[in-house]
Structure formats: structure tokens, C-alpha cells
Amino acid sequence: FAMGSSTEHSAFAKTKNPWDLERVPGGSSGGSAAAVGARLAPLALGSDTGGSIRQPAALCGITGMKPTYGFVSRYGLIAFASSLDQIGPFATDVEDASLLLSVISGYDPKDSTSLESSFQAPNLNKKSLKGKKIGLIKELLSTEGGLSKEVASKVQQAISILKEQGAEVKEVSMPLISQHSLDVYYIIAPAEASSNLARYDGVRYGFRSTEAKNLLSMYRNTRANGFGAEVKRRIMIGTYALSAGYYDAYYKKAQQVRKLIKDEFEKVFKEVDILLSPTSPVTAFKFGEKTDDPLAMYLCDIATIPANLAGLPAISVNCGFDSNNLPIGIQFMAGLKKDAELLEFSLGFEMALNEKTQDNLKLPELVN
Ligand code: GLN
């Protein structure tokens, strides 16, 4: 059901990171990211509700993009949080991600949130970074929170490369998105999940318990045995946030703050073309490291969740490796429907980085 940041909540099995088999590939679309990272597949799809394409792309050393909400139809996708879910591409580089997005995007009358003005394919030859205005999100680049020093230093290297290419870089402060995105997300996403997952009662969809004696025990046993612990946690949080008496204090309040977060983005995008941050505050962690502490797992998405709340396009591109040879991702975000511009910029960055370091061309040892 697309929850978590490591694939450890999967009902099937966990996926290993191709760069270090003792570590997670990120999640929730970690299987897609690992398959492309290990060169088992040239392309894959993922669904990104709070970062599930970009964070695993970062941890597996590949490119992953969440398009503008509404650019790719959600018809046929298992719904997690419908106002946040968006399908997007995984690829080994930005050009392939662009090509895949050109194929999967477009208006679909079967998805009521599908946008009629759909994605325009980027001009793959237009890679100039000169004069582009880049906003560095101060709060997400500070190592005072959970951001690792090694991730911060590679992101700084990327910023220097952008400056050398003539980009105009300036710091922007976004206190709302950095302080409140997680809180808002962990009310809205579970609320929508609790509603979407109500259909898994054993009647029509998925698993049905065979031990039932009557209708009520069929519902009960199906839901008790069919859902894992993380899914149950979210259903309980979401049901609570939507219940009479708490709706105004939690769900409604979260929607109001979500609007303020959108406004904060709109304001900075009047001054800059692209926003920059790390994708994940840390590189791939070991299995089991965060499973006992849901909040530690939730913090993995601090930089990716804001784009989902505002519906904006955002991409993760590899920008180097840490001292354990684990990939590091940099995130670029653009204004609503500016997906083509975001991809053109990312292509330019990737080319400039390759000229400088060739880090992007490195392969996991198991591929060689
Ligand atoms: N890790 C986040 C969560 O657990 C995001 C999941 C996603 O984007 N599907 O909700």
C-alpha cells in the first residue's frame, strides 16, 4: 500500500539496495528503484505520495521524478492518499526519465484529477543553466537537523557547479514547508488512506479471511489479518483525525496549513525558477535501523513531502557518493506545470556534473 521509506513494510518481501545488500533501497517504490539501479531494467514506474519515487531514486543512485499532480493518470493505481498520489518515472538518467514521462503523461477522462493541459516534452537540447535563478532552501540545507554532513557537502559541490555554469544562486527561507510539512502530511495522508483502504473488507477487493463465522467476523478477520502494522497504524490515525469532534482540530487544520504551504511556494516561485535541496537527509540505512521508530522513518521524507502537498513537480538526480560508496541525491523543484523546464534544467545539471566528476556514470559492483 505504498507506505514507508524502506520497503520493510512490504507484504511480500523487502528489497535490497544494489549498492550495499545490507541496506534498504528507500521506499516505498524501492523495488522499482533497485531494479533500475542494478540495471535489471532500463526504466520503471513508481508512485509518489510523499517521496516514494524521489527518495528511493536518491538511495539507489538513479533519477526519479514526481510530475505535477494531474499530469499522469492515476486510473488503475491502488490509491493511498488520492490528493497526493502521483505516478512518475525512474531511469538511469534525466533524458530517459523525460522520454518515459512523455509516454505516460496525458489527459485521461477516467481520472477526475487529470489535467487537460498536459505535459509538454522538454527540449532535450536546451540545457543551459546560465541565468537560471536557483533558490537554496535554507532550512533543508542546514546540518542542525538530521541532515548528514556528507550529503550536505555533496549538495554544496553541486551548488558550486551550478554557479560555475552561470546560474544565479540565492538562499531562500521557507519556514512553513520545513517545519509543518511532515505534521500536515501525517494527518492528511492517513486520513485519505483510512478512507481509501475501507474498500479492503474482504467483499470485493484483495484478501478474504476464510475463518469467518458471519459477516461481521469476516470483515474483522480480513482486516486484522490482511493489513500489516504500519497500515493499521495509519488507518487508526486517519480515522481519529476524521472523526466527529476531532475533524476540525486535525483534518481541517491540516488542510488550512496545506494552503499556507502552497502559498509559501507560490511566493518564492515569483523570485526563483528552481528550488534546490537534498532529496533525503541521509544515504541508504541498514535494514532494521528505523523499523522500531516510526518517526525516524517519517523524517526521511522531510524534503520530498512539500512538493506533494503543493502538487508541484520535483526530481531527484544523483550528485555523488558518500564515504561508504552510497549514492546521494539532489532534489530540484519547479512551479506548477513547469515539468519541462525542470527536466531541461536537470539535464543541464547532469551534464555539468558528468564533465566534472563522472560520479553519475558509476555502477554498483554487482553489475560489473
Ligand atoms: N514514506 C512516505 C510514507 O510512508 C511516502 C510514501 C509514498 O510516497 N508512497 O507515507
Short mmCIF file of C-alpha atoms and ligand atoms in Angstrom, two decimals:
data_model
loop_
_atom_site.label_atom_id
_atom_site.label_comp_id
_atom_site.label_asym_id
_atom_site.label_seq_id
_atom_site.Cartn_x
_atom_site.Cartn_y
_atom_site.Cartn_z
CA PHE A 1 0.00 0.00 0.00
CA ALA A 2 2.96 2.35 -0.70
CA MET A 3 3.84 3.18 2.90
CA GLY A 4 7.24 3.67 4.46
CA SER A 5 10.65 4.66 3.16
CA SER A 6 12.49 1.35 3.08
CA THR A 7 10.29 -1.49 1.63
CA GLU A 8 10.46 -3.14 5.07
CA HIS A 9 6.67 -2.80 5.44
CA SER A 10 6.09 -4.77 2.23
CA ALA A 11 3.62 -7.64 2.48
CA PHE A 12 5.76 -9.65 0.07
CA ALA A 13 9.44 -9.18 0.91
CA LYS A 14 11.93 -6.40 1.42
CA THR A 15 14.12 -5.23 -1.45
CA LYS A 16 17.90 -4.87 -1.10
CA ASN A 17 19.90 -1.85 -2.22
CA PRO A 18 22.14 -2.73 -5.20
CA TRP A 19 24.96 -0.59 -3.78
CA ASP A 20 25.05 -2.50 -0.48
CA LEU A 21 22.89 -5.56 0.01
CA GLU A 22 22.70 -4.96 3.77
CA ARG A 23 20.93 -1.67 3.24
CA VAL A 24 17.46 -0.54 2.22
CA PRO A 25 16.78 0.79 -1.30
CA GLY A 26 14.49 3.51 0.05
CA GLY A 27 10.76 3.34 -0.44
CA SER A 28 8.06 2.81 -0.91
CA SER A 29 8.78 2.24 -4.62
CA GLY A 30 12.15 0.73 -3.64
CA GLY A 31 11.69 -2.34 -5.84
CA SER A 32 11.44 -0.18 -8.95
CA ALA A 33 14.44 1.92 -7.90
CA ALA A 34 16.60 -1.12 -7.08
CA ALA A 35 15.73 -2.81 -10.40
CA VAL A 36 16.85 0.25 -12.37
CA GLY A 37 19.83 0.87 -10.05
CA ALA A 38 21.04 -2.71 -10.55
CA ARG A 39 20.46 -2.35 -14.32
CA LEU A 40 17.90 -5.18 -14.28
CA ALA A 41 15.52 -2.84 -16.11
CA PRO A 42 16.21 0.38 -18.03
CA LEU A 43 13.04 2.09 -16.79
CA ALA A 44 10.42 1.62 -14.10
CA LEU A 45 7.37 3.37 -12.68
CA GLY A 46 6.70 4.33 -9.12
CA SER A 47 4.03 6.15 -7.16
CA ASP A 48 4.99 9.18 -5.12
CA THR A 49 2.66 10.29 -2.31
CA GLY A 50 5.31 11.81 -0.07
CA GLY A 51 8.57 10.97 -1.79
CA SER A 52 8.30 7.32 -2.79
CA ILE A 53 9.87 7.90 -6.20
CA ARG A 54 12.47 10.52 -5.34
CA GLN A 55 13.82 9.10 -2.06
CA PRO A 56 14.47 5.56 -3.41
CA ALA A 57 15.93 7.09 -6.60
CA ALA A 58 18.37 9.01 -4.39
CA LEU A 59 19.28 5.94 -2.33
CA CYS A 60 19.81 3.79 -5.45
CA GLY A 61 21.82 6.36 -7.44
CA ILE A 62 19.32 6.97 -10.25
CA THR A 63 16.84 9.60 -11.46
CA GLY A 64 13.26 9.66 -10.19
CA MET A 65 10.60 12.27 -10.81
CA LYS A 66 7.23 13.18 -9.39
CA PRO A 67 5.38 15.12 -12.11
CA THR A 68 2.85 17.88 -11.48
CA TYR A 69 -0.25 16.42 -9.82
CA GLY A 70 -2.64 15.53 -12.63
CA PHE A 71 -0.09 15.03 -15.42
CA VAL A 72 -0.14 11.21 -15.18
CA SER A 73 -3.43 9.37 -14.80
CA ARG A 74 -3.97 7.53 -11.55
CA TYR A 75 -6.50 5.22 -13.19
CA GLY A 76 -5.56 1.66 -12.17
CA LEU A 77 -3.22 2.77 -9.40
CA ILE A 78 -4.02 1.43 -5.93
CA ALA A 79 -4.97 4.62 -4.08
CA PHE A 80 -3.06 5.60 -0.94
CA ALA A 81 -3.78 9.31 -0.43
CA SER A 82 -5.63 10.48 -3.51
CA SER A 83 -4.90 14.20 -3.23
CA LEU A 84 -1.15 13.47 -3.09
CA ASP A 85 -0.57 10.31 -5.18
CA GLN A 86 1.20 10.77 -8.48
CA ILE A 87 2.86 8.23 -10.80
CA GLY A 88 6.27 9.01 -12.24
CA PRO A 89 9.36 7.63 -13.96
CA PHE A 90 12.58 6.01 -12.73
CA ALA A 91 15.52 5.93 -15.15
CA THR A 92 19.30 5.87 -15.09
CA ASP A 93 19.44 9.44 -16.33
CA VAL A 94 17.32 12.54 -16.83
CA GLU A 95 16.91 12.08 -20.58
CA ASP A 96 15.38 8.63 -20.20
CA ALA A 97 13.12 9.89 -17.40
CA SER A 98 11.91 12.66 -19.75
CA LEU A 99 11.17 10.22 -22.53
CA LEU A 100 9.25 7.90 -20.23
CA LEU A 101 7.24 10.78 -18.80
CA SER A 102 6.36 11.93 -22.34
CA VAL A 103 4.87 8.49 -22.94
CA ILE A 104 2.86 8.09 -19.72
CA SER A 105 1.52 11.62 -19.30
CA GLY A 106 -1.64 12.97 -20.83
CA TYR A 107 -5.28 13.69 -20.13
CA ASP A 108 -7.40 10.74 -19.02
CA PRO A 109 -11.16 11.15 -18.53
CA LYS A 110 -11.05 8.14 -16.20
CA ASP A 111 -9.14 10.16 -13.57
CA SER A 112 -11.18 13.16 -12.40
CA THR A 113 -8.00 14.98 -11.32
CA SER A 114 -6.27 14.50 -14.68
CA LEU A 115 -5.20 17.85 -16.17
CA GLU A 116 -6.35 18.75 -19.65
CA SER A 117 -3.31 20.91 -20.36
CA SER A 118 -0.84 18.12 -20.18
CA PHE A 119 2.90 17.74 -20.04
CA GLN A 120 4.92 19.26 -22.90
CA ALA A 121 8.01 17.19 -23.67
CA PRO A 122 11.19 19.11 -22.84
CA ASN A 123 13.64 20.22 -25.45
CA LEU A 124 16.49 17.81 -24.80
CA ASN A 125 18.99 20.15 -26.44
CA LYS A 126 18.10 23.10 -24.24
CA LYS A 127 20.35 22.54 -21.28
CA SER A 128 21.63 25.99 -20.42
CA LEU A 129 21.93 26.79 -16.75
CA LYS A 130 23.09 30.33 -17.44
CA GLY A 131 20.92 32.95 -15.81
CA LYS A 132 18.65 30.39 -14.15
CA LYS A 133 17.54 31.57 -10.75
CA ILE A 134 18.02 28.89 -8.11
CA GLY A 135 16.66 29.12 -4.58
CA LEU A 136 18.54 27.15 -1.94
CA ILE A 137 16.07 26.20 0.78
CA LYS A 138 17.96 27.34 3.86
CA GLU A 139 16.11 25.18 6.40
CA LEU A 140 16.55 21.97 4.38
CA LEU A 141 20.26 22.60 3.82
CA SER A 142 21.13 23.17 7.46
CA THR A 143 23.01 20.36 9.20
CA GLU A 144 21.46 21.34 12.53
CA GLY A 145 18.57 18.93 11.93
CA GLY A 146 19.00 15.38 10.68
CA LEU A 147 20.96 16.22 7.51
CA SER A 148 24.17 14.19 7.26
CA LYS A 149 27.41 16.13 6.74
CA GLU A 150 28.36 14.00 3.75
CA VAL A 151 25.04 14.62 1.99
CA ALA A 152 25.34 18.34 2.74
CA SER A 153 28.86 18.50 1.34
CA LYS A 154 27.94 16.81 -1.99
CA VAL A 155 24.94 19.11 -2.35
CA GLN A 156 27.28 22.08 -1.77
CA GLN A 157 29.57 20.72 -4.51
CA ALA A 158 26.56 20.58 -6.83
CA ILE A 159 25.72 24.19 -5.96
CA SER A 160 29.29 25.26 -6.88
CA ILE A 161 28.92 23.52 -10.24
CA LEU A 162 25.65 25.36 -10.88
CA LYS A 163 27.35 28.66 -10.06
CA GLU A 164 30.25 27.89 -12.41
CA GLN A 165 27.70 27.32 -15.16
CA GLY A 166 26.31 30.81 -14.65
CA ALA A 167 23.23 30.01 -12.56
CA GLU A 168 22.17 32.73 -10.13
CA VAL A 169 22.04 31.10 -6.74
CA LYS A 170 20.46 32.60 -3.66
CA GLU A 171 19.29 31.39 -0.28
CA VAL A 172 15.55 31.39 0.42
CA SER A 173 13.89 30.81 3.74
CA MET A 174 10.81 28.55 3.78
CA PRO A 175 9.93 28.11 7.45
CA LEU A 176 6.44 26.72 6.83
CA ILE A 177 7.38 23.91 4.50
CA SER A 178 10.31 22.86 6.63
CA GLN A 179 8.51 23.00 9.98
CA HIS A 180 5.00 21.86 9.17
CA SER A 181 5.01 19.64 6.07
CA LEU A 182 5.53 16.40 7.99
CA ASP A 183 2.80 17.22 10.51
CA VAL A 184 0.33 18.13 7.80
CA TYR A 185 1.22 15.09 5.68
CA TYR A 186 0.87 12.67 8.59
CA ILE A 187 -2.70 13.85 9.14
CA ILE A 188 -3.87 14.19 5.52
CA ALA A 189 -2.20 11.05 4.13
CA PRO A 190 -3.51 8.70 6.87
CA ALA A 191 -6.97 10.35 6.69
CA GLU A 192 -7.20 9.68 2.96
CA ALA A 193 -5.66 6.22 3.37
CA SER A 194 -8.21 5.27 6.02
CA SER A 195 -10.96 6.17 3.60
CA ASN A 196 -9.36 4.51 0.54
CA LEU A 197 -8.50 1.32 2.41
CA ALA A 198 -12.06 0.90 3.69
CA ARG A 199 -12.76 -0.98 0.46
CA TYR A 200 -10.50 -3.83 1.60
CA ASP A 201 -13.15 -5.53 3.69
CA GLY A 202 -12.94 -8.94 2.03
CA VAL A 203 -16.07 -8.46 -0.05
CA ARG A 204 -14.72 -7.34 -3.39
CA TYR A 205 -11.04 -6.45 -3.23
CA GLY A 206 -7.98 -8.50 -2.29
CA PHE A 207 -7.59 -10.91 0.58
CA ARG A 208 -10.54 -12.51 2.39
CA SER A 209 -10.25 -14.38 5.67
CA THR A 210 -11.60 -17.91 5.47
CA GLU A 211 -12.08 -18.30 9.21
CA ALA A 212 -15.18 -16.16 9.41
CA LYS A 213 -18.40 -17.38 11.00
CA ASN A 214 -20.59 -14.45 9.98
CA LEU A 215 -20.37 -11.21 8.01
CA LEU A 216 -19.00 -9.11 10.84
CA SER A 217 -16.26 -11.60 11.73
CA MET A 218 -15.39 -11.84 8.01
CA TYR A 219 -14.79 -8.07 7.94
CA ARG A 220 -12.90 -8.18 11.23
CA ASN A 221 -10.67 -11.15 10.41
CA THR A 222 -9.98 -9.93 6.90
CA ARG A 223 -8.83 -6.51 8.05
CA ALA A 224 -6.99 -7.81 11.13
CA ASN A 225 -5.06 -10.46 9.18
CA GLY A 226 -4.77 -8.76 5.81
CA PHE A 227 -3.20 -5.44 6.85
CA GLY A 228 0.30 -5.04 8.29
CA ALA A 229 1.22 -2.99 11.36
CA GLU A 230 2.11 0.23 9.52
CA VAL A 231 -1.12 0.17 7.50
CA LYS A 232 -3.13 -0.36 10.69
CA ARG A 233 -1.29 2.49 12.39
CA ARG A 234 -2.21 4.84 9.53
CA ILE A 235 -5.85 3.68 9.44
CA MET A 236 -6.16 4.38 13.17
CA ILE A 237 -4.50 7.81 12.94
CA GLY A 238 -6.59 8.71 9.89
CA THR A 239 -9.88 7.54 11.37
CA TYR A 240 -9.16 9.52 14.52
CA ALA A 241 -8.30 12.68 12.55
CA LEU A 242 -11.57 12.41 10.61
CA SER A 243 -13.84 11.51 13.50
CA ALA A 244 -16.56 13.83 14.75
CA GLY A 245 -15.14 16.17 17.35
CA TYR A 246 -11.56 15.87 16.07
CA TYR A 247 -12.12 16.71 12.40
CA ASP A 248 -11.87 20.48 12.92
CA ALA A 249 -8.85 20.27 15.17
CA TYR A 250 -6.85 17.90 12.95
CA TYR A 251 -8.04 17.30 9.40
CA LYS A 252 -9.45 20.77 8.76
CA LYS A 253 -6.50 22.45 10.43
CA ALA A 254 -4.08 20.36 8.35
CA GLN A 255 -5.89 21.42 5.16
CA GLN A 256 -5.59 25.06 6.19
CA VAL A 257 -1.85 24.72 6.81
CA ARG A 258 -1.54 22.90 3.47
CA LYS A 259 -2.94 26.01 1.80
CA LEU A 260 -0.35 28.17 3.59
CA ILE A 261 2.38 25.81 2.38
CA LYS A 262 1.14 26.21 -1.20
CA ASP A 263 1.19 29.98 -0.73
CA GLU A 264 4.76 29.86 0.57
CA PHE A 265 5.82 28.03 -2.61
CA GLU A 266 3.92 30.44 -4.83
CA LYS A 267 5.67 33.36 -3.19
CA VAL A 268 9.22 32.01 -3.68
CA PHE A 269 8.49 30.94 -7.24
CA LYS A 270 7.91 34.61 -8.02
CA GLU A 271 11.62 35.10 -7.29
CA VAL A 272 13.29 31.87 -8.44
CA ASP A 273 12.89 29.31 -11.25
CA ILE A 274 14.08 26.23 -9.38
CA LEU A 275 14.23 25.27 -5.71
CA LEU A 276 17.10 23.09 -4.53
CA SER A 277 17.50 20.80 -1.52
CA PRO A 278 18.89 17.37 -0.70
CA THR A 279 16.40 14.62 -1.63
CA SER A 280 16.98 12.58 1.51
CA PRO A 281 18.78 13.81 4.62
CA VAL A 282 20.71 10.51 4.80
CA THR A 283 22.07 7.85 2.44
CA ALA A 284 20.80 4.24 2.46
CA PHE A 285 20.44 2.94 6.02
CA LYS A 286 20.74 -0.65 7.27
CA PHE A 287 17.74 -2.97 7.48
CA GLY A 288 16.08 -2.71 10.86
CA GLU A 289 17.73 0.62 11.71
CA LYS A 290 14.48 2.60 11.68
CA THR A 291 11.77 -0.06 11.96
CA ASP A 292 11.23 0.37 15.72
CA ASP A 293 10.86 4.13 15.46
CA PRO A 294 8.16 5.25 13.01
CA LEU A 295 9.06 8.91 13.50
CA ALA A 296 12.68 8.29 12.41
CA MET A 297 11.31 6.64 9.25
CA TYR A 298 8.88 9.54 8.65
CA LEU A 299 11.75 12.04 8.86
CA CYS A 300 13.31 10.54 5.70
CA ASP A 301 10.67 12.43 3.73
CA ILE A 302 11.14 15.90 5.17
CA ALA A 303 12.42 17.32 1.88
CA THR A 304 10.17 15.39 -0.50
CA ILE A 305 6.73 15.77 1.12
CA PRO A 306 6.35 19.55 0.48
CA ALA A 307 6.11 19.06 -3.32
CA ASN A 308 3.27 16.55 -2.86
CA LEU A 309 1.33 18.90 -0.59
CA ALA A 310 1.56 21.64 -3.21
CA GLY A 311 1.17 19.37 -6.28
CA LEU A 312 4.49 20.57 -7.73
CA PRO A 313 6.91 18.73 -10.00
CA ALA A 314 10.11 17.56 -8.30
CA ILE A 315 13.03 15.39 -9.35
CA SER A 316 15.93 13.61 -7.71
CA VAL A 317 19.22 13.37 -9.60
CA ASN A 318 22.36 11.62 -8.38
CA CYS A 319 25.05 14.07 -7.29
CA GLY A 320 27.78 11.82 -5.94
CA PHE A 321 28.59 9.26 -3.27
CA ASP A 322 29.41 9.21 0.44
CA SER A 323 32.48 7.57 2.02
CA ASN A 324 30.67 4.18 2.08
CA ASN A 325 30.17 4.44 -1.70
CA LEU A 326 26.44 5.04 -1.21
CA PRO A 327 24.63 7.34 -3.67
CA ILE A 328 23.46 10.84 -2.77
CA GLY A 329 20.52 12.55 -4.48
CA ILE A 330 19.86 16.23 -5.04
CA GLN A 331 16.27 17.45 -5.41
CA PHE A 332 15.08 20.17 -7.77
CA MET A 333 11.52 21.50 -7.64
CA ALA A 334 9.73 23.82 -10.06
CA GLY A 335 6.44 25.70 -10.20
CA LEU A 336 3.14 24.06 -11.13
CA LYS A 337 3.19 22.52 -14.63
CA LYS A 338 6.81 23.57 -15.15
CA ASP A 339 7.86 19.94 -15.59
CA ALA A 340 9.58 20.50 -18.95
CA GLU A 341 11.60 23.40 -17.55
CA LEU A 342 12.56 21.26 -14.54
CA LEU A 343 13.76 18.45 -16.82
CA GLU A 344 15.72 20.81 -19.08
CA PHE A 345 17.44 22.27 -16.02
CA SER A 346 18.17 18.81 -14.60
CA LEU A 347 19.69 17.69 -17.92
CA GLY A 348 21.98 20.70 -17.82
CA PHE A 349 22.99 19.93 -14.26
CA GLU A 350 23.64 16.27 -15.03
CA MET A 351 25.86 17.16 -17.99
CA ALA A 352 27.83 19.70 -16.00
CA LEU A 353 28.29 17.20 -13.18
CA ASN A 354 29.46 14.48 -15.57
CA GLU A 355 32.07 16.80 -17.03
CA LYS A 356 33.36 17.47 -13.55
CA THR A 357 33.17 14.20 -11.64
CA GLN A 358 31.80 11.32 -13.71
CA ASP A 359 30.16 10.17 -10.45
CA ASN A 360 26.90 9.77 -12.30
CA LEU A 361 28.37 7.11 -14.55
CA LYS A 362 29.42 4.83 -11.68
CA LEU A 363 27.73 1.42 -11.44
CA PRO A 364 27.13 -0.79 -8.41
CA GLU A 365 29.76 -3.54 -8.12
CA LEU A 366 27.24 -6.33 -8.62
CA VAL A 367 26.55 -5.01 -12.13
CA ASN A 368 30.18 -5.37 -13.25
N1 GLN B 1 7.35 7.41 3.04
C1 GLN B 1 6.12 8.11 2.91
C2 GLN B 1 5.02 7.40 3.64
O1 GLN B 1 5.29 6.46 4.28
C3 GLN B 1 5.80 8.33 1.46
C4 GLN B 1 5.18 7.16 0.80
C5 GLN B 1 4.88 7.37 -0.66
O2 GLN B 1 5.26 8.37 -1.26
N2 GLN B 1 4.13 6.45 -1.21
O3 GLN B 1 3.90 7.77 3.60
#
